[in-house]
CSV table of C-alpha atoms and ligand atoms in Angstrom, one decimal:
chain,number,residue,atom,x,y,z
A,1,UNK,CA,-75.2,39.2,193.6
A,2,UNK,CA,-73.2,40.7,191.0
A,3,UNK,CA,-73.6,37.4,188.9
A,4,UNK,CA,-77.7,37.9,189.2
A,5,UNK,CA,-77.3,41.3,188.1
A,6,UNK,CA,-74.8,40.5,184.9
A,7,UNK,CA,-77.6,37.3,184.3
A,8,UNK,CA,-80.5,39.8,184.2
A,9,UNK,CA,-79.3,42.2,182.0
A,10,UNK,CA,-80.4,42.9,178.7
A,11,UNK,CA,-78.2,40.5,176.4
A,12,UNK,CA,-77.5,43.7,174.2
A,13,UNK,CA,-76.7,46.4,177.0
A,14,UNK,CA,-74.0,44.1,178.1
A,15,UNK,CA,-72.5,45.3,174.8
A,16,UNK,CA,-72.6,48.8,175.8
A,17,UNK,CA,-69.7,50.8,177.0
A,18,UNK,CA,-71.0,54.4,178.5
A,19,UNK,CA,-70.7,57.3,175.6
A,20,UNK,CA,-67.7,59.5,176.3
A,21,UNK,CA,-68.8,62.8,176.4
A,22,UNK,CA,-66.2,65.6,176.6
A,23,UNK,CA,-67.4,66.0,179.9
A,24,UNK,CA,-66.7,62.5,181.0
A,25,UNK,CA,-63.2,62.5,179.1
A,26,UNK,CA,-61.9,65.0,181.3
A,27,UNK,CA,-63.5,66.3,184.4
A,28,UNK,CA,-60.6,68.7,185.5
A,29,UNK,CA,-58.8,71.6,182.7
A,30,UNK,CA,-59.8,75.3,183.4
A,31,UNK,CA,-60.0,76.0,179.5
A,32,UNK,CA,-62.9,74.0,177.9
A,33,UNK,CA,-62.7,74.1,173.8
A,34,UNK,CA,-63.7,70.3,173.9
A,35,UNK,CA,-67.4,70.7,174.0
A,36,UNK,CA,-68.8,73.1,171.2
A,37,UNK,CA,-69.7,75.2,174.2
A,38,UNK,CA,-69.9,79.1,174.5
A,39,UNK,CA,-67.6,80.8,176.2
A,40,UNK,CA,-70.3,83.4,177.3
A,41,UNK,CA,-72.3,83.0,180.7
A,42,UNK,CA,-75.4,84.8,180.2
A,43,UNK,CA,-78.0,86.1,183.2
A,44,UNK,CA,-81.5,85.1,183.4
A,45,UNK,CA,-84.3,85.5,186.3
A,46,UNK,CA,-86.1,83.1,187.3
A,47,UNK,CA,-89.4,82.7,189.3
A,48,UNK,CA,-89.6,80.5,191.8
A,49,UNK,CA,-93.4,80.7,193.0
A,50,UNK,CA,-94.7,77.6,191.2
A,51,UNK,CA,-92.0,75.5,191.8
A,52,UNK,CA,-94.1,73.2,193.7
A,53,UNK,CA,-96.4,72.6,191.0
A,54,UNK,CA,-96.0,69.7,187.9
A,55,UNK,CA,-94.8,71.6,184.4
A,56,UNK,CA,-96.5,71.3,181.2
A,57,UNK,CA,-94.9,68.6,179.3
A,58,UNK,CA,-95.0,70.9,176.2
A,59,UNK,CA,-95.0,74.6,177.8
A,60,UNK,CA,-97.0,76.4,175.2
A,61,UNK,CA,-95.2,79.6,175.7
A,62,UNK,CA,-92.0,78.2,175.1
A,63,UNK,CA,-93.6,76.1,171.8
A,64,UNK,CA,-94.7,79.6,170.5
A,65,UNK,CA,-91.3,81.2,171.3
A,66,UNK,CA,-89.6,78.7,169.5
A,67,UNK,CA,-92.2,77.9,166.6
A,68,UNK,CA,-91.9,82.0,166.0
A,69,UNK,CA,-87.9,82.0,165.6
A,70,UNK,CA,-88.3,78.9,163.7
A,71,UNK,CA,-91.2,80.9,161.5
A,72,UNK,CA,-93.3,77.3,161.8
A,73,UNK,CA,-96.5,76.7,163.4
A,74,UNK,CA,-96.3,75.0,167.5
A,75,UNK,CA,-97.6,72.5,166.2
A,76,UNK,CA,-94.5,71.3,164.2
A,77,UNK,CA,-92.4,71.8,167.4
A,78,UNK,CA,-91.3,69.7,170.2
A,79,UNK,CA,-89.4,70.3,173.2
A,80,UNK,CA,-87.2,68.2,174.5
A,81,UNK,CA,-84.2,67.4,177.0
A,82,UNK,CA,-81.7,68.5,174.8
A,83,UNK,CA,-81.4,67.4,170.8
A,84,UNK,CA,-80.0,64.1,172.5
A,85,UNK,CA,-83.2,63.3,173.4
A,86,UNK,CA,-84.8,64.3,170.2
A,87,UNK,CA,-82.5,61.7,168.6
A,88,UNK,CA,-83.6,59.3,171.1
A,89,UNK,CA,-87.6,59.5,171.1
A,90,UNK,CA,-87.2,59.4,167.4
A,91,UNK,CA,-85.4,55.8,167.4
A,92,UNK,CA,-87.9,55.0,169.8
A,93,UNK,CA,-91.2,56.1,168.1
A,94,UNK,CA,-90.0,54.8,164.4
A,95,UNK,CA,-87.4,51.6,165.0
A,96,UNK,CA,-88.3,48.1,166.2
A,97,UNK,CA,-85.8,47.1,168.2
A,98,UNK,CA,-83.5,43.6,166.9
A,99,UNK,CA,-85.4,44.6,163.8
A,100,UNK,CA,-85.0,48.2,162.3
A,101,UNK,CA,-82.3,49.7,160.7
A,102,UNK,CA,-80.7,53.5,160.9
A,103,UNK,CA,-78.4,55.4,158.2
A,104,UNK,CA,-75.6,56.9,159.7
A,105,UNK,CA,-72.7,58.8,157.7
A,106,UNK,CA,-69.6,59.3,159.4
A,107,UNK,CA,-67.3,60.7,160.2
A,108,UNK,CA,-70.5,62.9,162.4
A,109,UNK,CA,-71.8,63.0,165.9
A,110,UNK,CA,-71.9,60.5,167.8
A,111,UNK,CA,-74.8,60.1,169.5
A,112,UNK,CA,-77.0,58.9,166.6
A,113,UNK,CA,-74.9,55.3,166.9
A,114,UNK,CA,-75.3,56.0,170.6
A,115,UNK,CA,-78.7,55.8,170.6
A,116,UNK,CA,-79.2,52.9,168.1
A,117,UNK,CA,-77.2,50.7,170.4
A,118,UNK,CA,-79.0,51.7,173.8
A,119,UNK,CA,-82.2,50.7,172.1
A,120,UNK,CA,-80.8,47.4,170.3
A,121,UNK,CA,-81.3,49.3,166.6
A,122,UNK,CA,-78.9,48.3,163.9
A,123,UNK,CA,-76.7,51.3,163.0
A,124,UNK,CA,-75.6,50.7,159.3
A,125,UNK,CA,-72.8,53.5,158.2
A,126,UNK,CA,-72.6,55.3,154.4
A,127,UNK,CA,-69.5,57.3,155.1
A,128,UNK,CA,-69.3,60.8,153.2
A,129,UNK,CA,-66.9,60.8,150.3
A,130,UNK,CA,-63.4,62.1,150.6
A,131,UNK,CA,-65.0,66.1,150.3
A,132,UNK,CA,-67.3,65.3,152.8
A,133,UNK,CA,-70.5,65.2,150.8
A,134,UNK,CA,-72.9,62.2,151.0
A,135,UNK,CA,-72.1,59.1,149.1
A,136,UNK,CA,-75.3,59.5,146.7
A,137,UNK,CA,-74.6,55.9,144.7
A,138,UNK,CA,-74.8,54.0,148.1
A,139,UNK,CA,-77.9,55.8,149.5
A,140,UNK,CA,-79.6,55.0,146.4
A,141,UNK,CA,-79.0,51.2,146.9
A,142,UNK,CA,-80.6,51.8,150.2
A,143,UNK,CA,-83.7,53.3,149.3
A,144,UNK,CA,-84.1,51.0,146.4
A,145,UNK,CA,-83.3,47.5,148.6
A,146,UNK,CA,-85.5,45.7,150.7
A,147,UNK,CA,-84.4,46.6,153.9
A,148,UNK,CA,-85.0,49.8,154.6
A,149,UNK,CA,-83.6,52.1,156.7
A,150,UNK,CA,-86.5,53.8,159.3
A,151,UNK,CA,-84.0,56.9,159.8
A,152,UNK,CA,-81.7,58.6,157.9
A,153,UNK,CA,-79.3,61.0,160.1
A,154,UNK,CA,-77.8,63.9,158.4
A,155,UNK,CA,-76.0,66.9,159.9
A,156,UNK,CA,-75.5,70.2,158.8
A,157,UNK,CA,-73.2,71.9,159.5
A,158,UNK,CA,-71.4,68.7,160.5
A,159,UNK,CA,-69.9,67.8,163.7
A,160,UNK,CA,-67.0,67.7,163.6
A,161,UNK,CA,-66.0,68.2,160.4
A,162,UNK,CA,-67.8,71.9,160.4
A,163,UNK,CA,-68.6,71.3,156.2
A,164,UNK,CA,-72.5,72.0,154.7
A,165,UNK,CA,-74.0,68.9,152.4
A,166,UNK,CA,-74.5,70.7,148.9
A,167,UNK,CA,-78.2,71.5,149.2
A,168,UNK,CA,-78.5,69.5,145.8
A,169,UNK,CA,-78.0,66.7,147.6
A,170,UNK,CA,-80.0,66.6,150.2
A,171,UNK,CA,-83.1,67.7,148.3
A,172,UNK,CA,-82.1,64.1,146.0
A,173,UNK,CA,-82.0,62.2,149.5
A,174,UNK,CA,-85.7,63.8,150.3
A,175,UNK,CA,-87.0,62.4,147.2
A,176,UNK,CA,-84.7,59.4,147.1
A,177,UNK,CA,-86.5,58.3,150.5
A,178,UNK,CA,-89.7,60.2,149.9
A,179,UNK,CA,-92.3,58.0,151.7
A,180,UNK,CA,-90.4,55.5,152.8
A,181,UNK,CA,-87.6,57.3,155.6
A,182,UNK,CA,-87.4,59.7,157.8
A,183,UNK,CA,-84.5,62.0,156.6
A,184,UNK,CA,-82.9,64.0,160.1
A,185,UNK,CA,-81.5,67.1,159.5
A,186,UNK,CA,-79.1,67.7,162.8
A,187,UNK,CA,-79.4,71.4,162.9
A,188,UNK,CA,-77.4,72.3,165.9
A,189,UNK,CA,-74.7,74.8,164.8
A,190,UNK,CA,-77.0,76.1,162.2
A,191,UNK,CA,-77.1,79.7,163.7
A,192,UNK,CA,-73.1,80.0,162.6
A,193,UNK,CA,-74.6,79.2,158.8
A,194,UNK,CA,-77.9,80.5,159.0
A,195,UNK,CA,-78.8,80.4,155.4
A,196,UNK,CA,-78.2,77.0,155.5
A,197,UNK,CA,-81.4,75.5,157.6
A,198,UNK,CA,-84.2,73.2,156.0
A,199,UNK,CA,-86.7,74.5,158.0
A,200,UNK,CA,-88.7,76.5,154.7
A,201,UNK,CA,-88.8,72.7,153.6
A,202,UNK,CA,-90.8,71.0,156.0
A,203,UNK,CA,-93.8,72.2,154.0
A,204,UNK,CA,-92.5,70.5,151.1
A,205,UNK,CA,-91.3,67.2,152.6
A,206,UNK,CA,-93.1,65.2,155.1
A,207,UNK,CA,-90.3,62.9,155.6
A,208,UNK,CA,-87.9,66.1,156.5
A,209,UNK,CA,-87.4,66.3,160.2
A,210,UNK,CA,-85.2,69.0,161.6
A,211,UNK,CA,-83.1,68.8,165.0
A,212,UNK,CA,-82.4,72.1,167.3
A,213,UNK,CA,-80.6,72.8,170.1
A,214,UNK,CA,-79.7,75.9,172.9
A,215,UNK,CA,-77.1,74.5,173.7
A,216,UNK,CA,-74.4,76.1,171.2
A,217,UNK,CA,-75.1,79.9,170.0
A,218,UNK,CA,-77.5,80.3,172.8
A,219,UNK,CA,-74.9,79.4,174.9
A,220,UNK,CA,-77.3,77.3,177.2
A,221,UNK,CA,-75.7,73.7,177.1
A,222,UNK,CA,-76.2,73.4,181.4
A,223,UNK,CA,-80.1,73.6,180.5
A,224,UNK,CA,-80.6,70.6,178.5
A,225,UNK,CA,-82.8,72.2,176.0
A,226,UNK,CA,-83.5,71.2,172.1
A,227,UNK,CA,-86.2,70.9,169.5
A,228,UNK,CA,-87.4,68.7,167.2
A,229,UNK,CA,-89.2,70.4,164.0
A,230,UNK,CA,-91.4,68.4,161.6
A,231,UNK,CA,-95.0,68.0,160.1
A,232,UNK,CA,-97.6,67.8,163.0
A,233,UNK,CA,-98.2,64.2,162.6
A,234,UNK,CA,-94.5,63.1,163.1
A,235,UNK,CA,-94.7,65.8,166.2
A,236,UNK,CA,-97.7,63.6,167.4
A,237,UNK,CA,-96.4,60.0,167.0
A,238,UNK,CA,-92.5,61.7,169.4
A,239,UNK,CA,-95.6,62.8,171.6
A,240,UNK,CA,-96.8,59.3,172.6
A,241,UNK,CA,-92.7,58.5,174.0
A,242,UNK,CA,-91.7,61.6,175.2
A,243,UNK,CA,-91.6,61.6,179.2
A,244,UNK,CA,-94.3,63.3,180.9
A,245,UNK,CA,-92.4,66.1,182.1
A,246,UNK,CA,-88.8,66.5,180.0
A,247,UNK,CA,-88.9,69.8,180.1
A,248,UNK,CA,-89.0,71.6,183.8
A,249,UNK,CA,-90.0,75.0,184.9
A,250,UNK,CA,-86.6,76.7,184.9
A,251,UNK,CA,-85.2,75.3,182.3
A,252,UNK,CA,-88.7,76.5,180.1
A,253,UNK,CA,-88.5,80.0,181.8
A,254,UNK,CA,-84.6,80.1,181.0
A,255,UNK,CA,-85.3,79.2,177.0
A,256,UNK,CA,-87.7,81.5,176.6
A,257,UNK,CA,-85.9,84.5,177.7
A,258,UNK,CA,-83.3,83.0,175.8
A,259,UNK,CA,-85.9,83.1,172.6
A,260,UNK,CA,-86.6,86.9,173.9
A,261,UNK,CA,-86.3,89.6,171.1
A,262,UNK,CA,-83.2,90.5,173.5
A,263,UNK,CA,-82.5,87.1,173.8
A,264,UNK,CA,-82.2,86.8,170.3
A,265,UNK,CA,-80.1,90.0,169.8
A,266,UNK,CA,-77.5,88.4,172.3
A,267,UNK,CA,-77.5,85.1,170.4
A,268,UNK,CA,-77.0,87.0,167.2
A,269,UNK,CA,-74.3,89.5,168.6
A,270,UNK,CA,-72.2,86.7,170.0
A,271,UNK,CA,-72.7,84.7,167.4
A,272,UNK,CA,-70.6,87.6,165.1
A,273,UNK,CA,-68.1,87.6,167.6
A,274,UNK,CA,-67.2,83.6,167.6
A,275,UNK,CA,-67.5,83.7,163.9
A,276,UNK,CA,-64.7,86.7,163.9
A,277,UNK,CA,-62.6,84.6,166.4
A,278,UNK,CA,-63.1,81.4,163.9
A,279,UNK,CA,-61.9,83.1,161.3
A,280,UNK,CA,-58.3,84.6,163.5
A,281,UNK,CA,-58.1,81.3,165.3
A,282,UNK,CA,-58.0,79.8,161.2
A,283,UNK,CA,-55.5,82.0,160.0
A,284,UNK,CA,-53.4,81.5,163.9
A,285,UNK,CA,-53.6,77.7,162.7
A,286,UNK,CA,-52.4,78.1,158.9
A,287,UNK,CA,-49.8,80.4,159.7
A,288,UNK,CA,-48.6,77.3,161.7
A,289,UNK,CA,-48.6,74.9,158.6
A,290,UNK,CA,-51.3,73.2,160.5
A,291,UNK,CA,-54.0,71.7,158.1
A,292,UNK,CA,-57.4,72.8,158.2
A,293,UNK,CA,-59.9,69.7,157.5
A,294,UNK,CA,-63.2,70.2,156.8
A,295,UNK,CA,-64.7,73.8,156.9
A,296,UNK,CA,-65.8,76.5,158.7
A,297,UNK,CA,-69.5,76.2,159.0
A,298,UNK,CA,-69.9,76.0,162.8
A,299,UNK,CA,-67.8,77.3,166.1
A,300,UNK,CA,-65.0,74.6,165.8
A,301,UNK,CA,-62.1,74.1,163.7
A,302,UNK,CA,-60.9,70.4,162.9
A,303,UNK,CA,-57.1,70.4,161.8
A,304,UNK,CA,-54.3,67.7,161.8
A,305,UNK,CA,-51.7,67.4,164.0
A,306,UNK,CA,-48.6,65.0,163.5
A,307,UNK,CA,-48.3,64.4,166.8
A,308,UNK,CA,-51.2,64.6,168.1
A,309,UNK,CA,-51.6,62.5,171.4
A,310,UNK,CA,-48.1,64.6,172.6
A,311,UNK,CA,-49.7,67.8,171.6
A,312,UNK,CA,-52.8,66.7,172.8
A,313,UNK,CA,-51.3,66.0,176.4
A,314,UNK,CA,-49.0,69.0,176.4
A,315,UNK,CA,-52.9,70.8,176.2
A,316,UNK,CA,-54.0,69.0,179.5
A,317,UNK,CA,-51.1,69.7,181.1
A,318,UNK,CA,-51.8,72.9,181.1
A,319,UNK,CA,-55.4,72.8,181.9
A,320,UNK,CA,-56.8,73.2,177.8
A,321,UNK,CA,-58.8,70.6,176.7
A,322,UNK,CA,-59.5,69.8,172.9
A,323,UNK,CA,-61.1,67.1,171.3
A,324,UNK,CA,-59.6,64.4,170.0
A,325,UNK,CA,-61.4,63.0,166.6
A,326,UNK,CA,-58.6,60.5,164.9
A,327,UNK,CA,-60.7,57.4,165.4
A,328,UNK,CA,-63.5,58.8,163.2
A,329,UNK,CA,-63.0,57.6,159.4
A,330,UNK,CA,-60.7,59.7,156.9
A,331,UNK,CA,-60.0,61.9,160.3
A,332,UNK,CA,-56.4,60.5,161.0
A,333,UNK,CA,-54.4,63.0,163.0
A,334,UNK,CA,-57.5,65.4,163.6
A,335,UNK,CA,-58.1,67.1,166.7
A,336,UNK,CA,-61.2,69.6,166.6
A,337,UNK,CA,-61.0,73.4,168.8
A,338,UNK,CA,-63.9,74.8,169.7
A,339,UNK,CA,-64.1,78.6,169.6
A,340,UNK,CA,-63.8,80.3,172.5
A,341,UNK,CA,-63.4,84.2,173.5
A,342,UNK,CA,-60.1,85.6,172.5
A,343,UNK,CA,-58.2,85.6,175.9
A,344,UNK,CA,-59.3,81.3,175.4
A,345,UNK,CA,-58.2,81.2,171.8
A,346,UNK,CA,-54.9,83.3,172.1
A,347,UNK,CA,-53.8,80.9,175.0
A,348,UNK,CA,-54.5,78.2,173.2
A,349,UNK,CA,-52.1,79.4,170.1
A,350,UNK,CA,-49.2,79.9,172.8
A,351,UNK,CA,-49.8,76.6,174.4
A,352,UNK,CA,-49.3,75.2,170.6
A,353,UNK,CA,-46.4,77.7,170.3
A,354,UNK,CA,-45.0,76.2,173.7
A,355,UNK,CA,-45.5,72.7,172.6
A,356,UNK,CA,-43.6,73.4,169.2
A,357,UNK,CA,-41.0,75.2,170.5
A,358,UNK,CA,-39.9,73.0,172.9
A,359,UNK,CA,-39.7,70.4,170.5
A,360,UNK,CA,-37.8,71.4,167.6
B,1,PLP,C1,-74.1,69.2,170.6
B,1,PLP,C2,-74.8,68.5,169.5
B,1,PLP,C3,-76.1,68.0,169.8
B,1,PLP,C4,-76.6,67.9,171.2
B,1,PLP,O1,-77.3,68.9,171.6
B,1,PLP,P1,-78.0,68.9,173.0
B,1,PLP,O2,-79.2,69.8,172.8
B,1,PLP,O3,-77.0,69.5,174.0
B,1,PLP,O4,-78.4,67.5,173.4
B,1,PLP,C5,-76.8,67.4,168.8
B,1,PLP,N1,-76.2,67.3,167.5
B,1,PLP,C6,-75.0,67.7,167.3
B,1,PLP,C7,-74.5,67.6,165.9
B,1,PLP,C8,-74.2,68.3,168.3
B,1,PLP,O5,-73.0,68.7,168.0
């Protein structure tokens, strides 16, 4: 039986260990600054009377509540089951699979590898330098070689390394692969650097594509709910992959209050308040000699820790979970706090207290 099963499987799945989420790290802990999450629980209503009917795969309302924050046309928007799945469909619609190649640079999220794997892509990696800017000379040899990459994932602010590529930059990438890759802007934290986001671009490069998500200022991971922003005719081709139903009824009725004019006023107001905390839960972490890596362009902060599986465990003791990031490159020793509400953050600066303290 079990031999049938392991014969049958796809030669390259057999390769695959399952992603480990933060969730899937540690299912127990009370204090969750492992995720990127919110620490807000926001209300929403919810009508129940057409349950029984088949949603829209693309609910138009929430399209046009989204295309109006994003100031773009529905068209060039695309709902999805998360940003995950955004990542996915793309790999799907533009890589052959044992053929095509994706552009990864690391240390970032994790899922763009993820995906490449799960769909037999090649994954090739252009780490960022030592400031954690893209290694221009190498992408260049890319786009000027023969085998081309079919996506190019970048992500801004990073995860987890919370820095902005230098706008420079990425405008030399756009050209660089200008007709010949797909350059993906992962734009899920960009509500903590708003000024940041590529989306006034799109009209200028139709190899831009942008990637959302609710599920870090709006505070709506539980939903599964992301975009995909680009030109109508890359929109079109994710359209011919995309399930037949990824989004369901609550979940589009939930997003669109959450995409509210009040909706929006909560995002923006909480959004002030984690990026106050970031700032406190920095200066907690200097004060302590720790060092900050990275920056502060999201709701996280990356520092090193000497000891960091002993602290790391003295956290889970107690029920706080972090995220541990060491095995990325140049991200020895680095553990990465999300930013939670200040009762969250100011236990989480005594548990480090605790842990030092008892070990001087
Ligand atoms: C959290 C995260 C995502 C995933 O967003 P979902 O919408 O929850 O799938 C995508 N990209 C980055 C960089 C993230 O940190």
């Amino acid at each position: 039986m079990t031999d049938f099963i392991q014969d049958i499987t796809c030669d390259f799945v057999k390769e695959l260990t399952p992603y480990e989420s933060a969730r899937r790290l540690f299912s127990g802990g009370r204090y969750w600054l492992n995720a990127n999450e919110s620490p807000f629980a926001n209300d929403y209503s919810l009508d129940t009377s057409l349950l029984n009917r088949y949603p829209d795969c693309q609910p138009s309302e929430l399209i046009g509540a989204y295309a109006g924050y994003a100031n773009l046309e529905p068209s060039q928007v695309l709902a999805s089951r998360g940003a995950d799945e955004g990542i996915e469909l793309l790999i799907r619609a533009f890589c052959n699979p044992g053929q095509d190649n994706i552009v990864i640079c690391p240390p970032t999220y994790g899922m763009y590898a993820i995906s490449g794997n799960t769909f037999n892509v090649a994954v090739n990696k252009v780490p960022l330098t030592s400031d954690f800017t893209l290694d221009i000379d190498t992408l260049t040899e890319i786009a000027h070689s023969e085998d081309l990459p079919k996506l190019l994932f970048l992500c801004s602010p990073n995860n987890p390394t919370g820095t902005l590529l230098p706008k420079a930059q990425v405008k030399q990438v756009l050209e660089l692969f200008a007709g010949k890759t797909i350059v993906v802007m992962d734009e899920a934290y960009i509500e903590f650097s708003p000024r940041e986001s590529w989306q006034t671009e799109l009209q200028n490069f139709d190899n831009l594509v942008i990637l959302r998500t609710l599920s870090k200022a709006f505070a709506l991971a539980g939903i599964r709910c992301g975009f995909t922003l680009a030109s109508e005719q890359i929109i079109k081709v994710l359209l011919k992959v995309i399930a037949p139903y990824p989004v369901s009824a609550p979940v589009a009725q939930i997003a669109q209050q959450a995409l509210s004019p009040d909706g929006l006023n909560v995002m923006a107001e909480q959004v002030a308040y984690l990026s106050a905390e970031k700032q406190w839960l920095g200066e907690q972490l200097q004060a302590r000699n720790y060092e900050i890596v990275g920056a502060d362009g999201a709701n996280f902060i990356l520092f090193r820790a000497q000891q960091k599986d002993a602290v790391m465990q003295y956290l889970v003791d107690q029920g706080l979970l972090i995220r541990d990031q060491s095995k990325q490159v140049q991200l020895q020793n680095c553990l990465r706090v999300t930013v939670g509400d200040r009762e969250q953050n100011q236990l989480f600066i005594n548990l480090l207290d605790e842990y030092n303290n008892r070990n001087v």
